């Protein structure tokens, strides 16, 4: 009798665990992420990033360095939660530094409804010339 109870208990816990997992996967806690490209309303931000980037750091990897910069926008358009990841950690750090310290707000009226998201990803390529 004890073996049957143990088997039934394991079976019921398995079913309940599966139901909880399915429920967790169907909730609306997904983070919507939009990849932004040129011509999508963030052109001014790209220009400011280029204009404020310090190309003189000797620790940058030479050549074309590709990075993805993730950030959020507050309700008033301020850039928050900046993180960058790419081919060179020093370039990524500079990208984070520039975007974090920009005195700039995205004009939320210029962003189309399909571009409104919780998180944005901006691909960035930086060319570091030979020194």
CSV table of N, CA, C and O in Angstrom, one decimal:
chain,number,residue,atom,x,y,z
A,1,UNK,N,0.8,-1.2,0.0
A,1,UNK,CA,0.0,0.0,0.0
A,1,UNK,C,0.9,1.3,0.0
A,1,UNK,O,0.5,2.2,-0.7
A,2,UNK,N,2.0,1.2,0.8
A,2,UNK,CA,2.9,2.4,0.8
A,2,UNK,C,3.5,2.7,-0.5
A,2,UNK,O,3.7,3.9,-0.9
A,3,UNK,N,3.8,1.7,-1.3
A,3,UNK,CA,4.4,1.9,-2.6
A,3,UNK,C,3.4,2.6,-3.6
A,3,UNK,O,3.7,3.5,-4.4
A,4,UNK,N,2.1,2.2,-3.4
A,4,UNK,CA,1.1,2.8,-4.3
A,4,UNK,C,0.9,4.3,-3.9
A,4,UNK,O,0.7,5.1,-4.8
A,5,UNK,N,0.9,4.6,-2.6
A,5,UNK,CA,0.7,6.0,-2.1
A,5,UNK,C,1.9,6.8,-2.6
A,5,UNK,O,1.7,8.0,-3.0
A,6,UNK,N,3.1,6.2,-2.5
A,6,UNK,CA,4.3,7.0,-2.9
A,6,UNK,C,4.2,7.2,-4.4
A,6,UNK,O,4.5,8.4,-4.9
A,7,UNK,N,3.9,6.3,-5.2
A,7,UNK,CA,3.8,6.4,-6.7
A,7,UNK,C,2.7,7.5,-7.0
A,7,UNK,O,2.9,8.3,-7.9
A,8,UNK,N,1.6,7.4,-6.3
A,8,UNK,CA,0.5,8.4,-6.6
A,8,UNK,C,0.9,9.8,-6.2
A,8,UNK,O,0.7,10.7,-6.9
A,9,UNK,N,1.6,9.9,-5.1
A,9,UNK,CA,2.1,11.2,-4.7
A,9,UNK,C,3.1,11.8,-5.7
A,9,UNK,O,3.0,13.0,-6.0
A,10,UNK,N,4.0,11.0,-6.1
A,10,UNK,CA,5.0,11.4,-7.1
A,10,UNK,C,4.3,11.9,-8.4
A,10,UNK,O,4.6,12.9,-9.0
A,11,UNK,N,3.3,11.1,-8.8
A,11,UNK,CA,2.5,11.4,-10.0
A,11,UNK,C,1.8,12.7,-9.9
A,11,UNK,O,1.8,13.6,-10.8
A,12,UNK,N,1.1,12.9,-8.7
A,12,UNK,CA,0.4,14.2,-8.5
A,12,UNK,C,1.3,15.4,-8.4
A,12,UNK,O,1.0,16.4,-9.0
A,13,UNK,N,2.5,15.3,-7.8
A,13,UNK,CA,3.5,16.4,-7.7
A,13,UNK,C,4.0,16.7,-9.1
A,13,UNK,O,4.2,17.8,-9.5
A,14,UNK,N,4.2,15.6,-10.0
A,14,UNK,CA,4.6,15.8,-11.3
A,14,UNK,C,3.6,16.6,-12.1
A,14,UNK,O,3.9,17.5,-12.9
A,15,UNK,N,2.3,16.2,-12.0
A,15,UNK,CA,1.2,16.9,-12.7
A,15,UNK,C,1.1,18.4,-12.3
A,15,UNK,O,1.0,19.3,-13.1
A,16,UNK,N,1.2,18.6,-10.9
A,16,UNK,CA,1.1,20.0,-10.4
A,16,UNK,C,2.3,20.8,-10.9
A,16,UNK,O,2.1,22.0,-11.2
A,17,UNK,N,3.5,20.2,-10.9
A,17,UNK,CA,4.6,21.0,-11.3
A,17,UNK,C,4.5,21.4,-12.8
A,17,UNK,O,4.9,22.5,-13.2
A,18,UNK,N,4.0,20.4,-13.6
A,18,UNK,CA,3.8,20.7,-15.0
A,18,UNK,C,2.8,21.8,-15.3
A,18,UNK,O,3.0,22.7,-16.1
A,19,UNK,N,1.7,21.8,-14.5
A,19,UNK,CA,0.7,22.9,-14.6
A,19,UNK,C,1.3,24.2,-14.2
A,19,UNK,O,1.0,25.2,-14.9
A,20,UNK,N,2.0,24.3,-13.1
A,20,UNK,CA,2.6,25.5,-12.7
A,20,UNK,C,3.6,26.1,-13.7
A,20,UNK,O,3.7,27.3,-14.0
A,21,UNK,N,4.4,25.2,-14.3
A,21,UNK,CA,5.3,25.6,-15.4
A,21,UNK,C,4.6,26.1,-16.6
A,21,UNK,O,5.0,27.2,-17.1
A,22,UNK,N,3.5,25.5,-17.0
A,22,UNK,CA,2.8,26.0,-18.1
A,22,UNK,C,2.1,27.3,-17.8
A,22,UNK,O,2.1,28.2,-18.7
A,23,UNK,N,1.6,27.5,-16.6
A,23,UNK,CA,1.0,28.8,-16.2
A,23,UNK,C,2.1,29.9,-16.2
A,23,UNK,O,1.8,31.0,-16.7
A,24,UNK,N,3.3,29.6,-15.7
A,24,UNK,CA,4.4,30.6,-15.7
A,24,UNK,C,4.8,31.0,-17.1
A,24,UNK,O,5.1,32.2,-17.3
A,25,UNK,N,4.7,30.1,-18.0
A,25,UNK,CA,5.1,30.4,-19.4
A,25,UNK,C,4.1,31.2,-20.2
A,25,UNK,O,4.4,31.8,-21.2
A,26,UNK,N,2.8,31.2,-19.7
A,26,UNK,CA,1.8,31.9,-20.4
A,26,UNK,C,1.4,33.2,-19.8
A,26,UNK,O,0.6,33.9,-20.3
A,27,UNK,N,2.1,33.6,-18.7
A,27,UNK,CA,1.8,34.9,-18.2
A,27,UNK,C,2.4,36.0,-19.0
A,27,UNK,O,3.2,35.8,-19.8
A,28,UNK,N,1.9,37.3,-18.8
A,28,UNK,CA,2.3,38.4,-19.6
A,28,UNK,C,3.5,39.1,-19.0
A,28,UNK,O,3.7,40.3,-19.1
A,29,UNK,N,4.5,38.4,-18.4
A,29,UNK,CA,5.6,38.9,-17.8
A,29,UNK,C,6.8,39.0,-18.8
A,29,UNK,O,7.9,39.2,-18.4
A,30,UNK,N,6.5,38.8,-20.1
A,30,UNK,CA,7.6,38.8,-21.1
A,30,UNK,C,8.1,40.3,-21.3
A,30,UNK,O,7.3,41.2,-21.3
A,31,UNK,N,9.4,40.4,-21.5
A,31,UNK,CA,10.0,41.7,-21.7
A,31,UNK,C,10.0,41.9,-23.2
A,31,UNK,O,10.6,41.1,-24.0
A,32,UNK,N,9.2,42.9,-23.7
A,32,UNK,CA,9.2,43.2,-25.1
A,32,UNK,C,10.5,43.9,-25.5
A,32,UNK,O,10.9,44.9,-24.8
A,33,UNK,N,11.2,43.5,-26.5
A,33,UNK,CA,12.4,44.1,-26.9
A,33,UNK,C,12.4,44.4,-28.4
A,33,UNK,O,11.9,43.6,-29.2
A,34,UNK,N,12.8,45.6,-28.7
A,34,UNK,CA,12.7,46.1,-30.1
A,34,UNK,C,14.1,46.4,-30.6
A,34,UNK,O,14.9,47.1,-29.9
A,35,UNK,N,14.5,45.8,-31.7
A,35,UNK,CA,15.8,46.1,-32.3
A,35,UNK,C,15.6,47.4,-33.2
A,35,UNK,O,14.8,47.4,-34.1
A,36,UNK,N,16.4,48.4,-32.9
A,36,UNK,CA,16.3,49.6,-33.6
A,36,UNK,C,17.4,49.7,-34.7
A,36,UNK,O,18.5,49.4,-34.5
A,37,UNK,N,17.0,50.1,-35.9
A,37,UNK,CA,17.9,50.3,-37.0
A,37,UNK,C,17.9,51.7,-37.5
A,37,UNK,O,17.1,52.5,-37.0
A,38,UNK,N,18.7,52.0,-38.5
A,38,UNK,CA,18.7,53.4,-39.0
A,38,UNK,C,17.4,53.7,-39.6
A,38,UNK,O,16.7,52.8,-40.2
A,39,UNK,N,16.9,54.9,-39.5
A,39,UNK,CA,15.7,55.4,-40.1
A,39,UNK,C,14.5,55.1,-39.3
A,39,UNK,O,13.4,55.1,-39.8
A,40,UNK,N,14.6,54.8,-38.0
A,40,UNK,CA,13.4,54.4,-37.2
A,40,UNK,C,13.1,55.4,-36.1
A,40,UNK,O,12.5,55.0,-35.1
A,41,UNK,N,13.6,56.6,-36.2
A,41,UNK,CA,13.3,57.6,-35.2
A,41,UNK,C,14.4,57.8,-34.1
A,41,UNK,O,14.3,58.6,-33.3
A,42,UNK,N,15.5,57.0,-34.2
A,42,UNK,CA,16.6,57.1,-33.3
A,42,UNK,C,17.8,57.7,-33.9
A,42,UNK,O,18.9,57.5,-33.4
A,43,UNK,N,17.7,58.3,-35.1
A,43,UNK,CA,18.8,58.8,-35.8
A,43,UNK,C,19.6,59.9,-35.0
A,43,UNK,O,20.8,59.9,-35.0
A,44,UNK,N,18.9,60.7,-34.3
A,44,UNK,CA,19.5,61.8,-33.5
A,44,UNK,C,20.3,61.1,-32.4
A,44,UNK,O,21.5,61.6,-32.1
A,45,UNK,N,19.8,60.1,-31.8
A,45,UNK,CA,20.6,59.4,-30.7
A,45,UNK,C,21.8,58.8,-31.3
A,45,UNK,O,22.9,58.9,-30.7
A,46,UNK,N,21.7,58.2,-32.5
A,46,UNK,CA,22.9,57.6,-33.1
A,46,UNK,C,24.0,58.7,-33.4
A,46,UNK,O,25.2,58.4,-33.1
A,47,UNK,N,23.6,59.8,-33.8
A,47,UNK,CA,24.5,60.9,-34.1
A,47,UNK,C,25.2,61.4,-32.8
A,47,UNK,O,26.4,61.6,-32.8
A,48,UNK,N,24.4,61.6,-31.8
A,48,UNK,CA,25.0,62.0,-30.5
A,48,UNK,C,26.0,60.9,-30.0
A,48,UNK,O,27.0,61.3,-29.4
A,49,UNK,N,25.6,59.7,-30.1
A,49,UNK,CA,26.5,58.6,-29.7
A,49,UNK,C,27.9,58.7,-30.5
A,49,UNK,O,28.9,58.7,-29.9
A,50,UNK,N,27.8,58.9,-31.8
A,50,UNK,CA,29.0,59.0,-32.6
A,50,UNK,C,29.8,60.3,-32.2
A,50,UNK,O,31.0,60.3,-32.1
A,51,UNK,N,29.1,61.4,-32.0
A,51,UNK,CA,29.8,62.7,-31.7
A,51,UNK,C,30.4,62.7,-30.3
A,51,UNK,O,31.4,63.4,-30.1
A,52,UNK,N,29.9,61.9,-29.4
A,52,UNK,CA,30.4,61.9,-28.0
A,52,UNK,C,31.4,60.8,-27.7
A,52,UNK,O,31.9,60.7,-26.6
A,53,UNK,N,31.5,59.8,-28.6
A,53,UNK,CA,32.4,58.7,-28.4
A,53,UNK,C,33.8,59.1,-28.4
A,53,UNK,O,34.3,59.8,-29.3
A,54,UNK,N,34.6,58.6,-27.5
A,54,UNK,CA,36.0,58.9,-27.4
A,54,UNK,C,36.8,57.9,-28.2
A,54,UNK,O,37.0,56.8,-27.7
A,55,UNK,N,37.3,58.3,-29.3
A,55,UNK,CA,38.0,57.4,-30.2
A,55,UNK,C,39.5,57.2,-29.9
A,55,UNK,O,40.2,56.5,-30.5
A,56,UNK,N,40.0,58.0,-28.9
A,56,UNK,CA,41.4,58.1,-28.6
A,56,UNK,C,41.9,57.0,-27.6
A,56,UNK,O,43.1,56.9,-27.4
A,57,UNK,N,41.1,56.2,-27.0
A,57,UNK,CA,41.5,55.2,-26.0
A,57,UNK,C,42.4,54.2,-26.7
A,57,UNK,O,42.0,53.6,-27.7
A,58,UNK,N,43.6,54.0,-26.2
A,58,UNK,CA,44.5,53.0,-26.8
A,58,UNK,C,44.1,51.6,-26.5
A,58,UNK,O,44.7,50.7,-27.1
A,59,UNK,N,43.2,51.3,-25.6
A,59,UNK,CA,42.8,50.0,-25.3
A,59,UNK,C,41.7,49.4,-26.2
A,59,UNK,O,41.3,48.2,-26.0
A,60,UNK,N,41.2,50.2,-27.2
A,60,UNK,CA,40.2,49.7,-28.1
A,60,UNK,C,40.8,48.7,-29.1
A,60,UNK,O,42.0,48.8,-29.5
A,61,UNK,N,40.1,47.7,-29.4
A,61,UNK,CA,40.5,46.7,-30.5
A,61,UNK,C,40.4,47.5,-31.8
A,61,UNK,O,39.5,48.2,-32.1
A,62,UNK,N,41.4,47.3,-32.6
A,62,UNK,CA,41.5,47.9,-33.9
A,62,UNK,C,40.6,47.2,-34.9
A,62,UNK,O,40.3,46.0,-34.8
A,63,UNK,N,40.1,48.0,-35.9
A,63,UNK,CA,39.2,47.5,-36.9
A,63,UNK,C,37.7,47.8,-36.6
A,63,UNK,O,37.4,48.7,-35.8
A,64,UNK,N,36.9,47.0,-37.2
A,64,UNK,CA,35.4,47.2,-37.0
A,64,UNK,C,35.0,46.4,-35.8
A,64,UNK,O,35.3,45.2,-35.7
A,65,UNK,N,34.4,47.2,-34.8
A,65,UNK,CA,34.0,46.6,-33.5
A,65,UNK,C,32.5,46.6,-33.5
A,65,UNK,O,31.9,47.7,-33.6
A,66,UNK,N,31.8,45.5,-33.4
A,66,UNK,CA,30.4,45.4,-33.4
A,66,UNK,C,29.9,45.2,-32.0
A,66,UNK,O,30.5,44.4,-31.2
A,67,UNK,N,28.9,45.9,-31.6
A,67,UNK,CA,28.3,45.9,-30.3
A,67,UNK,C,26.8,46.0,-30.3
A,67,UNK,O,26.2,46.5,-31.3
A,68,UNK,N,26.1,45.5,-29.3
A,68,UNK,CA,24.7,45.7,-29.1
A,68,UNK,C,24.5,46.5,-27.9
A,68,UNK,O,25.0,46.0,-26.8
A,69,UNK,N,23.8,47.6,-27.9
A,69,UNK,CA,23.6,48.4,-26.8
A,69,UNK,C,22.1,48.2,-26.4
A,69,UNK,O,21.2,48.5,-27.2
A,70,UNK,N,21.9,47.8,-25.2
A,70,UNK,CA,20.5,47.7,-24.7
A,70,UNK,C,20.2,48.8,-23.7
A,70,UNK,O,21.1,49.2,-22.9
A,71,UNK,N,19.0,49.3,-23.8
A,71,UNK,CA,18.6,50.4,-22.9
A,71,UNK,C,17.1,50.4,-22.8
A,71,UNK,O,16.4,49.8,-23.6
A,72,UNK,N,16.6,51.1,-21.8
A,72,UNK,CA,15.2,51.4,-21.6
A,72,UNK,C,14.9,52.8,-21.7
A,72,UNK,O,15.8,53.6,-21.6
A,73,UNK,N,13.7,53.2,-21.9
A,73,UNK,CA,13.3,54.6,-21.9
A,73,UNK,C,12.3,54.8,-20.8
A,73,UNK,O,11.3,54.1,-20.6
A,74,UNK,N,12.5,55.9,-20.0
A,74,UNK,CA,11.5,56.2,-19.0
A,74,UNK,C,10.3,56.9,-19.7
A,74,UNK,O,10.3,57.1,-20.9
A,75,UNK,N,9.3,57.2,-18.9
A,75,UNK,CA,8.1,57.7,-19.5
A,75,UNK,C,8.3,59.1,-20.2
A,75,UNK,O,7.6,59.4,-21.1
A,76,UNK,N,9.3,59.8,-19.7
A,76,UNK,CA,9.6,61.1,-20.3
A,76,UNK,C,10.6,61.0,-21.4
A,76,UNK,O,11.1,62.1,-21.9
A,77,UNK,N,11.1,59.8,-21.7
A,77,UNK,CA,12.1,59.7,-22.8
A,77,UNK,C,13.5,59.6,-22.4
A,77,UNK,O,14.4,59.5,-23.3
A,78,UNK,N,13.8,59.7,-21.1
A,78,UNK,CA,15.2,59.6,-20.6
A,78,UNK,C,15.7,58.2,-20.8
A,78,UNK,O,15.0,57.2,-20.5
A,79,UNK,N,17.0,58.1,-21.2
A,79,UNK,CA,17.6,56.7,-21.4
A,79,UNK,C,18.0,56.2,-20.1
A,79,UNK,O,18.7,56.9,-19.3
A,80,UNK,N,17.7,54.9,-19.8
A,80,UNK,CA,18.0,54.3,-18.5
A,80,UNK,C,18.5,52.9,-18.8
A,80,UNK,O,18.3,52.4,-19.9
A,81,UNK,N,19.0,52.2,-17.8
A,81,UNK,CA,19.4,50.8,-17.8
A,81,UNK,C,20.2,50.5,-19.0
A,81,UNK,O,19.9,49.5,-19.7
A,82,UNK,N,21.3,51.2,-19.2
A,82,UNK,CA,22.2,51.0,-20.4
A,82,UNK,C,23.2,49.9,-20.1
A,82,UNK,O,23.8,49.8,-19.1
A,83,UNK,N,23.3,49.0,-21.1
A,83,UNK,CA,24.3,48.0,-21.1
A,83,UNK,C,24.7,47.7,-22.5
A,83,UNK,O,23.9,47.7,-23.4
A,84,UNK,N,26.0,47.4,-22.7
A,84,UNK,CA,26.5,47.1,-24.0
A,84,UNK,C,27.3,45.8,-24.0
A,84,UNK,O,28.0,45.5,-23.0
A,85,UNK,N,27.3,45.1,-25.1
A,85,UNK,CA,28.0,43.9,-25.2
A,85,UNK,C,28.5,43.7,-26.6
A,85,UNK,O,27.8,44.0,-27.6
A,86,UNK,N,29.8,43.5,-26.8
A,86,UNK,CA,30.3,43.4,-28.1
A,86,UNK,C,31.7,42.8,-28.2
A,86,UNK,O,32.2,42.1,-27.3
A,87,UNK,N,32.4,43.1,-29.3
A,87,UNK,CA,33.7,42.5,-29.6
A,87,UNK,C,34.8,43.0,-28.7
A,87,UNK,O,35.8,42.3,-28.6
A,88,UNK,N,34.6,44.2,-28.2
A,88,UNK,CA,35.7,44.8,-27.3
A,88,UNK,C,35.1,45.4,-26.1
A,88,UNK,O,34.2,46.2,-26.1
A,89,UNK,N,35.5,44.9,-24.9
A,89,UNK,CA,34.9,45.3,-23.7
A,89,UNK,C,35.1,46.8,-23.4
A,89,UNK,O,34.2,47.5,-22.8
A,90,UNK,N,36.2,47.3,-23.9
A,90,UNK,CA,36.5,48.8,-23.7
A,90,UNK,C,35.6,49.6,-24.5
A,90,UNK,O,35.1,50.7,-24.1
A,91,UNK,N,35.3,49.2,-25.8
A,91,UNK,CA,34.3,49.9,-26.6
A,91,UNK,C,32.9,49.8,-26.0
A,91,UNK,O,32.2,50.8,-25.9
A,92,UNK,N,32.6,48.7,-25.5
A,92,UNK,CA,31.3,48.5,-24.8
A,92,UNK,C,31.1,49.4,-23.6
A,92,UNK,O,30.1,50.1,-23.4
A,93,UNK,N,32.2,49.5,-22.9
A,93,UNK,CA,32.2,50.4,-21.7
A,93,UNK,C,32.0,51.9,-22.1
A,93,UNK,O,31.3,52.6,-21.5
A,94,UNK,N,32.7,52.3,-23.2
A,94,UNK,CA,32.6,53.7,-23.6
A,94,UNK,C,31.1,53.9,-24.2
A,94,UNK,O,30.6,55.0,-23.9
A,95,UNK,N,30.6,53.0,-24.9
A,95,UNK,CA,29.2,53.1,-25.4
A,95,UNK,C,28.2,53.3,-24.2
A,95,UNK,O,27.4,54.2,-24.2
A,96,UNK,N,28.4,52.5,-23.2
A,96,UNK,CA,27.6,52.6,-21.9
A,96,UNK,C,27.8,54.0,-21.3
A,96,UNK,O,26.8,54.7,-20.9
A,97,UNK,N,29.0,54.4,-21.2
A,97,UNK,CA,29.4,55.7,-20.6
A,97,UNK,C,28.7,56.9,-21.3
A,97,UNK,O,28.1,57.8,-20.7
A,98,UNK,N,28.8,56.9,-22.7
A,98,UNK,CA,28.2,58.0,-23.5
A,98,UNK,C,26.7,58.0,-23.3
A,98,UNK,O,26.2,59.1,-23.0
A,99,UNK,N,26.1,56.9,-23.5
A,99,UNK,CA,24.6,56.9,-23.4
A,99,UNK,C,24.1,57.2,-22.0
A,99,UNK,O,23.1,57.9,-21.8
A,100,UNK,N,24.8,56.8,-21.0
A,100,UNK,CA,24.4,57.0,-19.6
A,100,UNK,C,24.5,58.5,-19.2
A,100,UNK,O,23.7,59.0,-18.5
A,101,UNK,N,25.5,59.2,-19.8
A,101,UNK,CA,25.7,60.6,-19.4
A,101,UNK,C,25.2,61.6,-20.4
A,101,UNK,O,25.3,62.8,-20.2
A,102,UNK,N,24.5,61.2,-21.5
A,102,UNK,CA,23.9,62.1,-22.4
A,102,UNK,C,22.7,62.9,-21.7
A,102,UNK,O,21.9,62.3,-21.0
A,103,UNK,N,22.7,64.2,-22.0
A,103,UNK,CA,21.6,65.0,-21.5
A,103,UNK,C,20.6,65.0,-22.7
A,103,UNK,O,20.5,66.0,-23.4
A,104,UNK,N,19.9,63.9,-22.9
A,104,UNK,CA,19.1,63.8,-24.1
A,104,UNK,C,17.9,63.0,-23.7
A,104,UNK,O,17.9,62.1,-22.9
A,105,UNK,N,16.8,63.4,-24.3
A,105,UNK,CA,15.5,62.6,-24.1
A,105,UNK,C,14.9,62.3,-25.5
A,105,UNK,O,14.9,63.1,-26.4
A,106,UNK,N,14.5,61.0,-25.6
A,106,UNK,CA,13.9,60.6,-26.9
A,106,UNK,C,12.5,61.2,-27.0
A,106,UNK,O,11.8,61.2,-26.0
A,107,UNK,N,12.2,61.8,-28.1
A,107,UNK,CA,10.9,62.4,-28.3
A,107,UNK,C,9.9,61.2,-28.5
A,107,UNK,O,9.8,60.6,-29.6
A,108,UNK,N,9.2,60.9,-27.5
A,108,UNK,CA,8.3,59.7,-27.5
A,108,UNK,C,7.2,59.9,-28.5
A,108,UNK,O,6.6,58.9,-29.0
A,109,UNK,N,6.9,61.1,-28.9
A,109,UNK,CA,5.8,61.3,-30.0
A,109,UNK,C,6.3,60.8,-31.3
A,109,UNK,O,5.5,60.5,-32.2
A,110,UNK,N,7.6,60.8,-31.5
A,110,UNK,CA,8.2,60.4,-32.8
A,110,UNK,C,8.3,58.9,-33.0
A,110,UNK,O,8.6,58.4,-34.0
A,111,UNK,N,8.1,58.2,-31.9
A,111,UNK,CA,8.3,56.7,-31.9
A,111,UNK,C,6.9,56.1,-32.3
A,111,UNK,O,5.9,56.4,-31.6
A,112,UNK,N,6.9,55.3,-33.3
A,112,UNK,CA,5.6,54.7,-33.7
A,112,UNK,C,5.1,53.7,-32.6
A,112,UNK,O,5.9,53.2,-31.8
A,113,UNK,N,3.9,53.4,-32.6
A,113,UNK,CA,3.3,52.6,-31.6
A,113,UNK,C,3.9,51.2,-31.6
A,113,UNK,O,4.1,50.6,-30.6
A,114,UNK,N,4.4,50.7,-32.8
A,114,UNK,CA,5.0,49.4,-32.8
A,114,UNK,C,6.4,49.4,-32.3
A,114,UNK,O,7.0,48.4,-32.0
A,115,UNK,N,7.0,50.6,-32.1
A,115,UNK,CA,8.3,50.7,-31.6
A,115,UNK,C,8.3,50.9,-30.0
A,115,UNK,O,9.4,50.9,-29.4
A,116,UNK,N,7.2,51.1,-29.4
A,116,UNK,CA,7.1,51.3,-28.0
A,116,UNK,C,7.4,49.9,-27.3
A,116,UNK,O,6.8,48.9,-27.6
A,117,UNK,N,8.4,49.9,-26.4
A,117,UNK,CA,8.9,48.6,-25.9
A,117,UNK,C,9.4,48.8,-24.5
A,117,UNK,O,9.6,50.0,-24.0
A,118,UNK,N,9.6,47.7,-23.8
A,118,UNK,CA,10.3,47.8,-22.5
A,118,UNK,C,11.8,47.9,-22.6
A,118,UNK,O,12.4,48.5,-21.7
A,119,UNK,N,12.3,47.4,-23.6
A,119,UNK,CA,13.8,47.4,-23.8
A,119,UNK,C,14.1,47.5,-25.3
A,119,UNK,O,13.4,47.0,-26.2
A,120,UNK,N,15.2,48.3,-25.6
A,120,UNK,CA,15.6,48.5,-26.9
A,120,UNK,C,17.0,47.9,-27.1
A,120,UNK,O,17.8,48.0,-26.2
A,121,UNK,N,17.3,47.5,-28.3
A,121,UNK,CA,18.6,47.0,-28.7
A,121,UNK,C,19.0,47.8,-29.9
A,121,UNK,O,18.3,47.8,-30.9
A,122,UNK,N,20.2,48.4,-29.8
A,122,UNK,CA,20.7,49.2,-30.9
A,122,UNK,C,22.0,48.6,-31.3
A,122,UNK,O,23.0,48.7,-30.6
A,123,UNK,N,22.1,48.0,-32.5
A,123,UNK,CA,23.3,47.5,-33.0
A,123,UNK,C,24.2,48.7,-33.4
A,123,UNK,O,23.8,49.7,-34.0
A,124,UNK,N,25.5,48.6,-33.0
A,124,UNK,CA,26.4,49.7,-33.2
A,124,UNK,C,27.7,49.1,-33.8
A,124,UNK,O,28.2,48.2,-33.2
A,125,UNK,N,28.2,49.7,-34.8
A,125,UNK,CA,29.5,49.3,-35.4
A,125,UNK,C,30.4,50.5,-35.3
A,125,UNK,O,30.1,51.6,-35.7
A,126,UNK,N,31.6,50.3,-34.7
A,126,UNK,CA,32.6,51.4,-34.5
A,126,UNK,C,33.9,51.0,-35.3
A,126,UNK,O,34.3,49.8,-35.1
A,127,UNK,N,34.4,51.8,-36.1
A,127,UNK,CA,35.7,51.5,-36.8
A,127,UNK,C,36.8,52.3,-36.1
A,127,UNK,O,36.8,53.5,-36.0
A,128,UNK,N,37.7,51.5,-35.5
A,128,UNK,CA,38.9,52.0,-34.8
A,128,UNK,C,40.1,51.9,-35.8
A,128,UNK,O,40.5,50.8,-36.2
A,129,UNK,N,40.6,53.0,-36.3
A,129,UNK,CA,41.7,53.1,-37.2
A,129,UNK,C,43.0,52.6,-36.6
A,129,UNK,O,43.2,52.7,-35.3
A,130,UNK,N,43.9,52.2,-37.4
A,130,UNK,CA,45.3,51.9,-36.9
A,130,UNK,C,45.9,53.1,-36.3
A,130,UNK,O,45.8,54.2,-36.7
A,131,UNK,N,46.7,52.9,-35.2
A,131,UNK,CA,47.3,54.0,-34.5
A,131,UNK,C,48.7,54.2,-34.9
A,131,UNK,O,49.4,53.4,-35.2
